[in-house]
Coordinates of C-alpha atoms in Angstrom, one line a residue:
Chain A
M687 CA 16.1 107.6 35.0
T688 CA 19.5 108.4 33.7
P689 CA 22.6 107.5 35.7
A690 CA 23.2 111.2 36.4
Q691 CA 19.7 111.6 37.8
L692 CA 20.2 108.6 40.1
E693 CA 23.6 109.9 41.2
I694 CA 22.2 113.3 42.1
Q695 CA 19.5 111.7 44.2
L696 CA 22.1 109.4 45.9
I697 CA 24.4 112.3 46.7
T698 CA 21.6 114.4 48.1
A699 CA 20.1 111.5 50.1
V700 CA 23.5 110.6 51.6
T701 CA 24.1 114.3 52.5
A702 CA 20.6 114.6 54.1
A703 CA 21.2 111.5 56.2
A704 CA 24.6 112.8 57.4
C705 CA 23.1 116.2 58.3
A706 CA 20.1 114.6 60.1
L707 CA 22.3 112.4 62.3
V708 CA 24.4 115.2 63.7
G709 CA 21.4 117.5 63.7
V710 CA 19.6 115.2 66.2
F711 CA 22.2 115.9 68.8
L712 CA 22.3 119.7 68.0
V713 CA 18.5 119.9 68.5
L714 CA 18.5 117.8 71.7
R715 CA 21.3 120.0 73.1
R716 CA 19.3 123.1 72.2
S717 CA 22.2 124.4 70.1
A718 CA 20.4 124.2 66.7
M719 CA 21.7 127.7 65.8
L720 CA 25.3 126.4 66.1
S721 CA 24.6 124.7 62.7
D722 CA 23.9 128.1 61.2
A723 CA 27.0 129.5 62.7
I724 CA 29.3 126.7 61.7
S725 CA 28.0 126.4 58.2
H726 CA 28.7 130.1 57.5
A727 CA 31.8 130.5 59.5
I728 CA 33.6 127.7 57.6
L729 CA 33.7 130.0 54.6
P730 CA 37.1 131.5 55.3
G731 CA 38.4 128.0 55.9
I732 CA 37.1 126.9 52.6
V733 CA 38.6 129.8 50.8
L734 CA 42.0 129.4 52.4
G735 CA 41.9 125.7 51.8
F736 CA 41.0 126.4 48.2
F737 CA 44.0 128.7 47.8
L738 CA 46.2 125.9 49.1
T739 CA 44.8 123.0 47.1
E740 CA 42.8 124.5 44.2
D741 CA 40.4 121.6 44.7
L742 CA 37.0 121.8 46.4
A743 CA 36.9 118.1 47.3
S744 CA 40.4 117.9 48.7
P745 CA 40.9 116.5 52.2
V746 CA 43.2 119.4 53.1
L747 CA 40.4 121.8 52.3
L748 CA 38.0 119.7 54.4
I749 CA 40.3 119.7 57.4
A750 CA 41.1 123.4 57.1
A751 CA 37.4 124.3 56.9
A752 CA 36.4 121.9 59.7
G753 CA 39.1 123.5 61.8
T754 CA 37.5 126.9 61.2
G755 CA 34.2 125.4 62.5
I756 CA 35.8 124.2 65.7
V757 CA 37.5 127.6 66.2
T758 CA 34.1 129.2 65.6
V759 CA 32.5 127.1 68.4
A760 CA 35.4 127.9 70.7
I761 CA 35.2 131.7 70.1
I762 CA 31.4 131.6 70.6
E763 CA 31.9 129.9 73.9
A764 CA 34.7 132.2 75.0
V765 CA 32.5 135.3 74.1
G766 CA 29.5 133.7 75.9
N767 CA 31.6 132.8 79.0
T768 CA 32.5 136.5 79.6
R769 CA 28.9 136.8 80.5
L770 CA 28.9 140.2 78.9
V771 CA 26.7 138.9 76.1
K772 CA 24.3 136.0 76.1
Q773 CA 25.1 132.8 74.2
D774 CA 22.6 133.4 71.3
A775 CA 24.0 136.9 70.9
A776 CA 27.5 135.5 70.9
I777 CA 26.5 133.2 68.0
G778 CA 25.1 136.2 66.1
L779 CA 28.3 138.2 66.7
V780 CA 30.9 135.6 65.8
F781 CA 29.7 133.9 62.7
P782 CA 28.9 136.9 60.5
A783 CA 32.3 138.3 61.3
L784 CA 34.0 135.1 60.1
F785 CA 31.7 134.7 57.2
S786 CA 32.4 138.2 56.0
I787 CA 36.1 137.5 56.1
G788 CA 35.4 134.7 53.7
V789 CA 33.3 136.9 51.4
I790 CA 36.1 139.5 51.3
L791 CA 38.7 136.9 50.6
I792 CA 36.7 135.6 47.7
A793 CA 36.0 139.0 46.2
R794 CA 39.6 140.2 46.6
F795 CA 41.6 137.2 45.7
A796 CA 39.5 134.5 44.2
S797 CA 37.7 136.3 41.4
G798 CA 38.2 134.3 38.2
V799 CA 38.4 130.9 39.9
H800 CA 35.6 128.4 40.4
L801 CA 34.5 129.7 43.7
D802 CA 31.8 132.3 44.1
T803 CA 29.6 133.4 46.9
D804 CA 26.4 132.2 45.3
A805 CA 27.7 128.7 44.9
V806 CA 28.8 128.7 48.5
L807 CA 25.4 129.9 49.8
L808 CA 23.2 127.8 47.5
G809 CA 25.3 125.1 46.1
D810 CA 23.9 123.1 43.2
P811 CA 23.2 119.4 43.4
A812 CA 22.6 119.4 39.6
F813 CA 26.3 119.6 38.9
A814 CA 27.4 117.5 41.9
W815 CA 27.9 114.4 39.8
I816 CA 30.1 116.0 37.2
E817 CA 33.4 115.7 39.0
R818 CA 34.3 112.0 38.9
F819 CA 36.4 109.8 41.2
S820 CA 38.5 107.5 39.1
V821 CA 41.4 105.1 39.9
G822 CA 43.7 104.1 37.0
G823 CA 41.2 105.4 34.4
R824 CA 38.3 103.5 35.9
D825 CA 35.3 105.6 36.8
L826 CA 34.2 104.9 40.4
G827 CA 31.4 107.4 40.6
P828 CA 31.0 111.1 41.5
K829 CA 33.6 112.6 43.9
A830 CA 30.8 114.2 45.9
L831 CA 29.2 110.8 46.6
W832 CA 32.5 109.4 47.8
L833 CA 33.1 112.5 50.0
M834 CA 29.6 112.6 51.6
G835 CA 29.6 108.8 51.8
S836 CA 32.8 108.8 53.8
I837 CA 31.5 111.5 56.0
L838 CA 28.3 109.6 56.6
V839 CA 30.3 106.4 57.5
L840 CA 32.4 108.5 59.9
I841 CA 29.2 109.9 61.6
V842 CA 27.5 106.6 61.8
G843 CA 30.6 105.0 63.3
F844 CA 30.9 107.8 65.8
V845 CA 27.3 107.7 66.9
V846 CA 27.2 103.9 67.1
L847 CA 30.5 103.7 69.0
F848 CA 29.8 106.5 71.4
Y849 CA 26.0 106.2 71.5
K850 CA 25.9 105.7 75.3
E851 CA 28.3 108.5 76.0
L852 CA 26.6 110.9 73.6
K853 CA 23.2 110.2 75.2
L854 CA 24.5 110.7 78.7
A855 CA 26.5 113.9 77.9
T856 CA 23.4 115.3 76.1
F857 CA 20.9 114.4 78.8
D858 CA 23.0 115.1 81.9
S859 CA 26.4 116.5 81.3
A860 CA 27.1 116.9 85.0
L861 CA 26.7 113.2 85.6
A862 CA 28.7 112.4 82.5
A863 CA 31.6 114.5 83.9
A864 CA 31.2 113.0 87.4
L865 CA 31.5 109.5 85.9
G866 CA 34.6 110.6 83.9
F867 CA 33.1 110.6 80.4
A868 CA 34.7 113.9 79.3
P869 CA 31.5 115.7 78.0
I870 CA 33.5 118.6 76.8
A871 CA 35.7 116.5 74.6
L872 CA 32.5 114.8 73.3
H873 CA 31.0 118.2 72.6
Y874 CA 34.0 119.2 70.5
A875 CA 34.1 115.9 68.7
L876 CA 30.4 116.4 67.8
M877 CA 31.1 120.0 66.7
S878 CA 34.0 118.7 64.5
L879 CA 31.6 116.3 62.8
V880 CA 29.1 119.1 62.3
S881 CA 31.8 121.2 60.7
V882 CA 33.1 118.3 58.5
T883 CA 29.5 117.6 57.4
A884 CA 28.9 121.3 56.7
V885 CA 32.0 121.6 54.6
G886 CA 31.3 118.4 52.7
A887 CA 27.7 119.4 52.1
F888 CA 28.1 123.0 51.2
D889 CA 29.4 122.2 47.7
V890 CA 26.4 119.9 47.1
V891 CA 23.6 121.8 48.7
G892 CA 25.0 125.2 49.9
S893 CA 25.5 126.4 53.4
I894 CA 21.9 127.6 53.9
L895 CA 20.4 124.3 53.0
V896 CA 22.8 122.5 55.3
V897 CA 21.0 124.3 58.1
A898 CA 17.6 123.2 56.9
L899 CA 18.8 119.5 56.6
M900 CA 20.4 119.6 60.0
I901 CA 17.4 121.0 61.9
A902 CA 14.1 120.4 60.2
P903 CA 14.2 116.6 60.0
P904 CA 15.3 116.1 63.6
A905 CA 12.8 118.7 64.8
A906 CA 10.0 116.8 63.0
A907 CA 11.2 113.4 64.2
Y908 CA 11.2 114.8 67.8
L909 CA 7.4 115.4 67.5
L910 CA 6.9 111.8 66.5
T911 CA 8.7 109.7 69.1
D912 CA 10.0 109.7 72.6
R913 CA 12.8 107.1 72.0
L914 CA 16.2 108.3 70.9
P915 CA 17.0 105.3 68.6
V916 CA 13.7 105.8 66.8
L917 CA 14.3 109.5 66.7
L918 CA 17.6 109.0 64.9
G919 CA 16.0 106.6 62.4
L920 CA 13.1 108.9 61.7
A921 CA 15.3 112.0 61.3
V922 CA 17.4 110.2 58.7
G923 CA 14.2 109.0 57.0
I924 CA 12.6 112.4 56.9
G925 CA 15.9 113.9 55.6
V926 CA 16.3 111.4 52.8
A927 CA 12.6 111.8 51.9
S928 CA 13.1 115.6 51.7
A929 CA 16.2 115.1 49.5
V930 CA 14.5 112.7 47.0
G931 CA 11.2 114.4 47.1
G932 CA 12.9 117.8 46.6
Y933 CA 14.7 116.4 43.5
W934 CA 11.4 115.4 41.9
L935 CA 9.7 118.6 43.0
A936 CA 12.5 120.5 41.3
R937 CA 12.0 118.6 38.1
L938 CA 8.3 119.1 38.2
L939 CA 8.6 122.8 38.7
D940 CA 11.8 123.2 36.7
A941 CA 13.3 124.9 39.7
S942 CA 16.6 124.8 41.7
I943 CA 17.1 121.3 43.3
A944 CA 18.6 122.8 46.4
G945 CA 15.7 125.2 46.8
A946 CA 13.2 122.4 46.3
M947 CA 14.9 120.2 48.9
A948 CA 14.8 123.0 51.5
T949 CA 11.2 123.5 50.7
M950 CA 10.5 119.8 51.2
T951 CA 12.2 119.8 54.6
G952 CA 9.8 122.7 55.5
V953 CA 6.8 121.0 54.0
L954 CA 7.5 117.7 55.9
F955 CA 8.1 119.5 59.1
A956 CA 4.8 121.5 58.7
L957 CA 2.9 118.2 58.0
V958 CA 4.3 116.6 61.2
F959 CA 3.8 119.8 63.2
A960 CA 0.1 119.7 62.2
F961 CA -0.7 116.0 62.2
A962 CA 1.7 114.3 64.6
P963 CA -0.4 111.7 66.5
E964 CA 0.1 113.1 70.0
R965 CA 2.0 116.4 69.8
G966 CA 0.7 117.8 66.5
L967 CA -1.6 120.9 66.4
V968 CA -4.6 118.8 65.3
A969 CA -4.2 116.3 68.1
Q970 CA -3.7 119.1 70.6
A971 CA -6.8 121.0 69.4
R972 CA -8.8 117.7 69.7
R973 CA -7.6 117.1 73.2
R974 CA -8.5 120.7 74.2
A975 CA -11.9 120.4 72.6
S976 CA -12.7 117.1 74.4
Q977 CA -11.4 118.6 77.7
R978 CA -13.7 121.6 77.2
R979 CA -16.7 119.4 76.4
E980 CA -16.0 117.1 79.4
F981 CA -15.8 120.2 81.7
A982 CA -19.0 121.6 80.3
R983 CA -20.8 118.3 80.9
R984 CA -19.6 118.3 84.5
M985 CA -20.8 121.9 85.0
L986 CA -24.1 121.0 83.6
L987 CA -24.5 117.9 85.8
V988 CA -23.5 119.8 88.9
H989 CA -25.9 122.6 88.0
L990 CA -28.8 120.1 87.5
L991 CA -28.0 118.3 90.7
H992 CA -27.9 121.6 92.6
H993 CA -31.5 122.5 91.5
E994 CA -32.9 119.0 91.5
H995 CA -36.2 118.7 93.4
T996 CA -36.2 122.4 94.3
P997 CA -39.0 124.9 93.6
E998 CA -36.9 126.8 91.0
A999 CA -36.1 123.6 89.1
E1000 CA -38.7 124.3 86.5
R1001 CA -37.0 127.6 85.7
E1002 CA -33.3 126.6 86.2
C1003 CA -33.2 123.2 84.5
R1004 CA -34.1 124.4 81.0
V1005 CA -31.8 124.6 78.0
P1006 CA -32.3 128.4 77.4
H1007 CA -31.6 129.1 81.0
L1008 CA -28.1 127.6 80.7
Q1009 CA -27.2 130.6 78.5
E1010 CA -28.0 132.9 81.3
H1011 CA -26.7 130.9 84.2
L1012 CA -23.6 129.3 82.9
R1013 CA -23.0 132.1 80.3
W1014 CA -23.0 129.6 77.4
E1015 CA -23.6 130.5 73.8
P1016 CA -26.8 128.9 72.6
S1017 CA -24.8 126.6 70.1
F1018 CA -22.4 125.6 72.9
A1019 CA -25.2 124.9 75.3
E1020 CA -26.8 122.7 72.6
T1021 CA -23.5 120.8 72.0
A1022 CA -22.9 120.3 75.8
V1023 CA -26.5 119.0 76.4
R1024 CA -26.2 116.7 73.4
Y1025 CA -22.9 115.3 74.7
A1026 CA -24.4 114.8 78.1
E1027 CA -27.4 113.0 76.6
R1028 CA -25.1 110.8 74.5
T1029 CA -23.2 109.8 77.6
G1030 CA -26.5 108.8 79.3
T1031 CA -26.2 111.3 82.1
V1032 CA -29.0 113.8 81.1
R1033 CA -32.5 113.4 79.9
R1034 CA -34.3 116.0 77.8
A1035 CA -38.0 116.5 77.6
G1036 CA -38.7 119.5 75.4
D1037 CA -36.6 122.2 77.1
R1038 CA -36.7 120.6 80.4
L1039 CA -33.5 118.8 81.6
S1040 CA -33.2 116.2 84.3
L1041 CA -30.4 113.9 85.6
T1042 CA -30.4 110.2 85.0
A1043 CA -29.2 107.9 87.7
T1044 CA -25.7 107.7 86.2
G1045 CA -25.8 111.5 85.8
R1046 CA -26.5 111.9 89.5
T1047 CA -23.6 109.7 90.5
A1048 CA -21.3 111.5 88.1
A1049 CA -22.4 114.9 89.4
Q1050 CA -21.8 113.8 93.0
E1051 CA -18.4 112.5 92.1
A1052 CA -17.6 115.7 90.3
M1053 CA -18.5 117.7 93.5
V1054 CA -16.1 115.6 95.6
E1055 CA -13.2 116.3 93.3
Chain B
M900 CA 39.4 103.3 111.2
A901 CA 39.2 106.4 113.4
D902 CA 41.0 108.7 111.0
R903 CA 40.1 107.1 107.8
F904 CA 37.7 109.7 106.3
A905 CA 35.3 108.9 103.5
V906 CA 35.4 112.5 102.4
D907 CA 38.4 114.7 103.2
V908 CA 38.4 118.2 102.0
A909 CA 41.1 120.8 102.8
D910 CA 41.4 124.5 102.0
L911 CA 38.9 124.2 99.2
T912 CA 38.5 127.5 97.4
V913 CA 36.4 128.3 94.4
A914 CA 36.2 131.7 92.8
Y915 CA 34.3 133.2 89.9
R916 CA 36.7 135.9 88.7
D917 CA 37.9 137.5 91.9
Q918 CA 34.7 136.7 93.8
P919 CA 35.1 133.8 96.2
V920 CA 32.1 131.4 96.1
L921 CA 33.7 129.0 98.5
W922 CA 36.5 130.2 100.8
D923 CA 39.0 127.9 102.4
V924 CA 36.6 125.1 103.3
D925 CA 37.8 122.2 105.4
L926 CA 35.6 119.1 105.8
Q927 CA 36.2 115.7 107.1
V928 CA 33.4 113.1 107.0
S929 CA 33.7 109.7 108.5
E930 CA 32.4 106.6 106.9
G931 CA 28.7 105.8 107.5
V932 CA 27.7 109.4 108.2
L933 CA 24.5 110.9 106.8
M934 CA 25.2 114.6 106.6
A935 CA 23.2 117.7 105.6
I936 CA 24.7 120.7 104.0
V937 CA 22.8 123.8 104.8
G938 CA 23.2 127.5 104.3
P939 CA 21.4 130.4 102.7
N940 CA 21.0 130.9 98.9
G941 CA 24.4 131.6 97.3
A942 CA 26.2 130.0 100.2
G943 CA 28.0 127.7 97.8
K944 CA 26.3 124.4 98.7
T945 CA 26.0 123.2 95.1
T946 CA 29.4 124.6 94.3
L947 CA 30.9 122.6 97.1
I948 CA 29.6 119.4 95.8
K949 CA 30.6 120.3 92.2
A950 CA 34.1 121.3 93.4
I951 CA 34.5 118.1 95.3
L952 CA 33.5 116.1 92.2
G953 CA 35.9 118.2 90.1
L954 CA 33.0 119.6 88.0
V955 CA 34.1 123.2 88.5
P956 CA 37.6 124.6 88.5
T957 CA 39.0 125.2 92.0
A958 CA 41.4 128.0 92.9
A959 CA 42.9 126.0 95.8
G960 CA 42.5 123.0 98.0
R961 CA 42.6 119.3 98.0
V962 CA 39.9 116.6 98.0
L963 CA 40.4 113.0 98.9
I964 CA 37.8 110.3 98.8
Y965 CA 38.9 107.3 100.9
E966 CA 42.4 108.8 100.8
A967 CA 42.7 109.0 97.1
P968 CA 42.0 111.8 94.6
V969 CA 38.6 111.9 93.0
P970 CA 39.6 110.9 89.5
R971 CA 40.9 107.6 90.9
Q972 CA 37.8 107.0 92.9
R973 CA 35.0 107.8 90.4
R974 CA 33.5 104.2 90.7
R975 CA 33.0 104.8 94.4
I976 CA 31.2 108.1 94.1
A977 CA 27.5 108.6 93.2
Y978 CA 26.1 112.0 92.3
V979 CA 22.5 113.2 92.2
P980 CA 22.3 116.6 90.5
Q981 CA 19.5 119.0 91.0
R982 CA 16.4 117.7 89.3
G983 CA 16.0 120.9 87.3
S984 CA 19.5 120.6 85.8
V985 CA 18.4 118.2 83.0
D986 CA 15.8 118.4 80.2
W987 CA 12.9 116.0 81.2
D988 CA 11.6 116.2 77.6
F989 CA 14.6 114.2 76.5
P990 CA 13.4 111.3 74.4
T991 CA 14.1 108.4 76.7
S992 CA 12.5 106.0 79.2
V993 CA 12.7 105.8 83.0
L994 CA 14.6 102.5 82.7
D995 CA 17.1 104.1 80.4
V996 CA 17.8 107.0 82.7
V997 CA 18.3 104.7 85.7
T998 CA 20.6 102.5 83.6
M999 CA 22.9 105.5 83.1
G1000 CA 24.0 104.8 86.7
T1001 CA 25.8 101.7 85.4
Y1002 CA 27.8 103.6 82.7
G1003 CA 30.6 104.3 85.1
T1004 CA 31.4 100.6 85.7
L1005 CA 30.8 99.8 82.1
G1006 CA 33.4 102.4 81.0
W1007 CA 33.8 103.7 77.4
I1008 CA 32.0 102.2 74.4
K1009 CA 30.7 99.0 76.1
R1010 CA 26.9 99.0 76.0
P1011 CA 24.5 98.2 78.9
G1012 CA 23.0 94.7 78.6
K1013 CA 20.6 92.4 80.4
E1014 CA 22.6 92.5 83.7
E1015 CA 22.6 96.3 83.7
H1016 CA 18.9 96.6 83.0
A1017 CA 18.2 94.1 85.7
R1018 CA 20.1 96.2 88.2
A1019 CA 18.3 99.3 87.1
R1020 CA 14.9 97.5 87.6
E1021 CA 16.0 96.4 91.0
A1022 CA 16.9 100.0 91.9
L1023 CA 13.5 101.3 90.6
A1024 CA 11.8 98.8 92.8
K1025 CA 13.7 100.1 95.8
V1026 CA 12.4 103.6 95.2
G1027 CA 8.8 102.3 94.6
M1028 CA 8.9 103.0 90.8
A1029 CA 9.0 99.4 89.5
G1030 CA 5.9 99.9 87.4
F1031 CA 7.3 103.0 85.7
A1032 CA 10.3 101.4 83.8
D1033 CA 8.9 101.9 80.3
R1034 CA 7.4 105.4 80.9
Q1035 CA 8.6 108.3 79.0
I1036 CA 10.4 110.6 81.5
A1037 CA 8.3 113.6 80.5
Q1038 CA 5.3 112.0 82.0
L1039 CA 6.7 111.9 85.5
S1040 CA 5.7 114.2 88.4
G1041 CA 8.4 116.1 90.3
G1042 CA 8.5 113.5 93.1
Q1043 CA 8.8 110.7 90.6
Q1044 CA 11.6 112.4 88.7
Q1045 CA 13.5 112.7 92.0
R1046 CA 12.9 109.0 92.7
V1047 CA 14.3 108.1 89.3
F1048 CA 17.4 110.2 90.0
L1049 CA 17.8 108.4 93.3
A1050 CA 17.4 105.0 91.7
R1051 CA 20.1 106.0 89.2
A1052 CA 22.4 106.8 92.1
L1053 CA 21.6 103.5 93.8
V1054 CA 22.5 101.6 90.6
Q1055 CA 26.0 103.2 90.8
D1056 CA 26.4 101.1 94.0
A1057 CA 28.9 103.6 95.3
D1058 CA 30.4 104.2 98.8
V1059 CA 30.0 108.0 98.9
Y1060 CA 26.8 109.7 97.7
F1061 CA 26.5 113.4 96.9
M1062 CA 22.9 114.6 96.5
D1063 CA 21.9 118.1 95.5
E1064 CA 18.5 119.0 97.0
P1065 CA 16.8 115.6 96.7
F1066 CA 13.8 116.9 98.6
Q1067 CA 13.2 119.9 96.4
G1068 CA 9.6 120.0 95.2
V1069 CA 8.6 116.5 96.3
D1070 CA 5.4 115.4 98.0
A1071 CA 5.3 114.2 101.6
T1072 CA 5.2 110.5 100.6
T1073 CA 8.2 110.8 98.4
E1074 CA 10.0 112.8 101.2
K1075 CA 9.4 109.9 103.6
A1076 CA 10.5 107.4 101.1
I1077 CA 13.7 109.3 100.4
V1078 CA 14.5 109.7 104.1
T1079 CA 14.1 105.9 104.6
L1080 CA 16.3 105.3 101.6
L1081 CA 19.1 107.6 102.9
Q1082 CA 18.9 105.9 106.3
N1083 CA 19.2 102.5 104.7
L1084 CA 22.3 103.7 102.8
R1085 CA 23.8 104.8 106.1
E1086 CA 23.0 101.5 107.7
A1087 CA 24.8 99.8 104.8
G1088 CA 27.9 101.8 105.8
K1089 CA 27.6 104.3 103.0
T1090 CA 28.5 108.0 103.4
V1091 CA 25.8 110.4 102.2
L1092 CA 26.1 114.2 101.8
V1093 CA 22.9 116.0 101.1
V1094 CA 22.3 119.6 100.2
H1095 CA 19.2 120.4 102.2
H1096 CA 16.9 123.4 102.6
D1097 CA 14.4 122.6 105.2
L1098 CA 16.0 123.5 108.5
P1099 CA 13.3 122.0 110.9
T1100 CA 13.8 118.5 109.5
V1101 CA 17.6 118.5 109.9
P1102 CA 17.7 116.9 113.4
E1103 CA 15.1 114.3 112.4
Y1104 CA 16.7 113.3 109.1
F1105 CA 20.5 113.7 109.5
D1106 CA 23.1 112.8 112.1
W1107 CA 25.7 115.3 110.9
V1108 CA 25.4 118.8 109.5
L1109 CA 27.6 121.3 107.7
L1110 CA 26.7 124.9 108.1
L1111 CA 28.0 126.7 105.1
N1112 CA 28.0 130.3 104.0
V1113 CA 30.9 130.7 101.6
R1114 CA 33.1 129.7 104.6
R1115 CA 32.5 126.8 106.7
I1116 CA 30.7 128.0 109.8
A1117 CA 30.5 124.7 111.6
A1118 CA 30.4 121.0 110.9
G1119 CA 29.8 118.0 113.1
P1120 CA 27.1 116.0 114.8
V1121 CA 23.7 117.7 114.7
A1122 CA 23.4 117.6 118.5
E1123 CA 26.6 119.6 118.8
V1124 CA 26.7 122.1 116.0
F1125 CA 23.0 122.7 115.0
T1126 CA 22.7 125.5 117.5
N1127 CA 21.1 128.9 117.4
E1128 CA 24.4 130.7 117.6
N1129 CA 25.8 128.8 114.6
L1130 CA 22.6 129.2 112.6
R1131 CA 22.6 132.9 113.2
Q1132 CA 26.2 133.1 112.0
T1133 CA 25.3 131.1 108.9
Y1134 CA 22.2 133.1 108.0
G1135 CA 23.5 136.4 109.0
G1136 CA 21.3 137.0 112.0
R1137 CA 18.1 136.2 110.1
V1138 CA 17.5 132.6 111.2
P1139 CA 14.4 131.3 109.6
F1140 CA 13.9 128.9 112.4
E1141 CA 14.8 128.3 116.0
P1142 CA 16.2 124.8 116.8
Q1143 CA 15.1 123.3 120.1
T1144 CA 18.5 122.4 121.6
V1145 CA 18.9 118.7 121.0
Q1146 CA 15.4 117.4 121.6
P1147 CA 13.9 114.3 120.1
P1148 CA 12.7 115.0 116.5
Q1149 CA 9.0 115.4 117.3
A1150 CA 9.9 118.3 119.6
V1151 CA 11.2 120.4 116.7
V1152 CA 8.5 122.8 115.6
S1153 CA 8.8 124.9 112.5
Q1154 CA 8.5 128.6 112.9
P1155 CA 7.1 131.0 110.3
L1156 CA 9.6 132.8 108.2
T1157 CA 10.7 136.0 109.8
S1158 CA 12.9 138.6 108.3

């Protein structure tokens, strides 16, 4: 691995970790779409900041753009509070307007400088290492790494320091307010961090990938745990795995790194979605199948008990009759009978079915329920 | 002590745009009173609690808790929001939710430690949920969720309790347990205000009642103000229930809803 390759992976991993941390709170607050809004609406802030500083990694630009993010959230809330449009529609109304202002500003005034719409939307981690941070002629590494590293430290500090307050305000903002914990101030502090992260990350990964990194890893982690500290750790882990995995996928396919990273967030989410131990699709399907089997067994036992020792038992208590009486497909009847046999509740002689002692007790219990 | 009120509300008015939700409400509650707040849907019961706690902007009025404004008395106030107001899929445990009741005394930044968790466990035991401390909150039934919320309020160890529909959607056992709990709080000299929906149980459970429909219709001891006339005024002539005038609790019989 060349130093540049290592640096690219470091930059994307740090970016992914920062995005995942703020993303957890966005997902838990059910305002995931705010990340989309903020990451787009900061564009005019970036353009104006760029006019002022001519430097994409300047702190002034960062602050200007983050300010736009806060303004965006405030406008969305103001529009939503009129109750003339719903909150999600308010998001959809506000951010394209701000984003388009940014696009027009670039087209009108910034043609010819190093700032174009493609770069803003997609970014390119491949070049993120080129601009260096040096003090007194000594090279201290890529500027992007320093920038995203500082943002990550800021976020970690905020989350660690205000963990208790963030948790309370996210879970029960009314109690947070009643206890005097200023949930609205916390909300805006969090939105500022989302904005700063989005601005810092857009140059590396582009504004669309920022959304993928903020939402997919926390959403996947949410399916794997029911403890918030674990959720935060898992989200960061999945984010970093997407970043590093995406880098190598891009090399393998000779494709865009940003694109491959976004793909990886989707792939990892899909894997978790399907195979999460308790909440995944497979686990759910298994649970449903076993419930269905259990219910079928109970129906069978009760049916047999009902006709036990009666004149029509000869006719009723036969496998083929189950198809008619319980309206079971032949294959399902076979599965249910086998399952009942395996659990020691039913005996089969040819087609003829009868209850075992255990089966009789189970049937009687099932009737009581 | 006669005129030292635990809760003292004067001229409280809340409006959404130009529509009053609460209109000029006065309320004085003495220490050690267990009071029901009743009224039809949209009467402003929840809004009253939220306005007292400063959670919604007020258009006019003044609120004192033990003769001081609410922001200075937050440590002495416990609040149980409606169970449905939070996301029970939130990734956390029962113990953690109850521990949130200690956050007020902890203040900013400081984390709950052993002592706080011990207090939370104690409160869980008081509501009969000691065995549930490590459960994920999503696994709780409605009644259990309500008990967890009450335990969280108990941990706050406050002097004045505001509860928004603690009986909503709970089973009979939990209802009994909550009533006992409320009465224990009163015995301990706490003041408890409860938004309540089930009119027939008001005389049995509470000693005071506030009848509210945007305006205050009446407030005072149940025996004096929980009358047919006041209920008719509160519910606009469609009283869902006829109180037997000041009989022992068992004499109160629920009537089917009429409209």
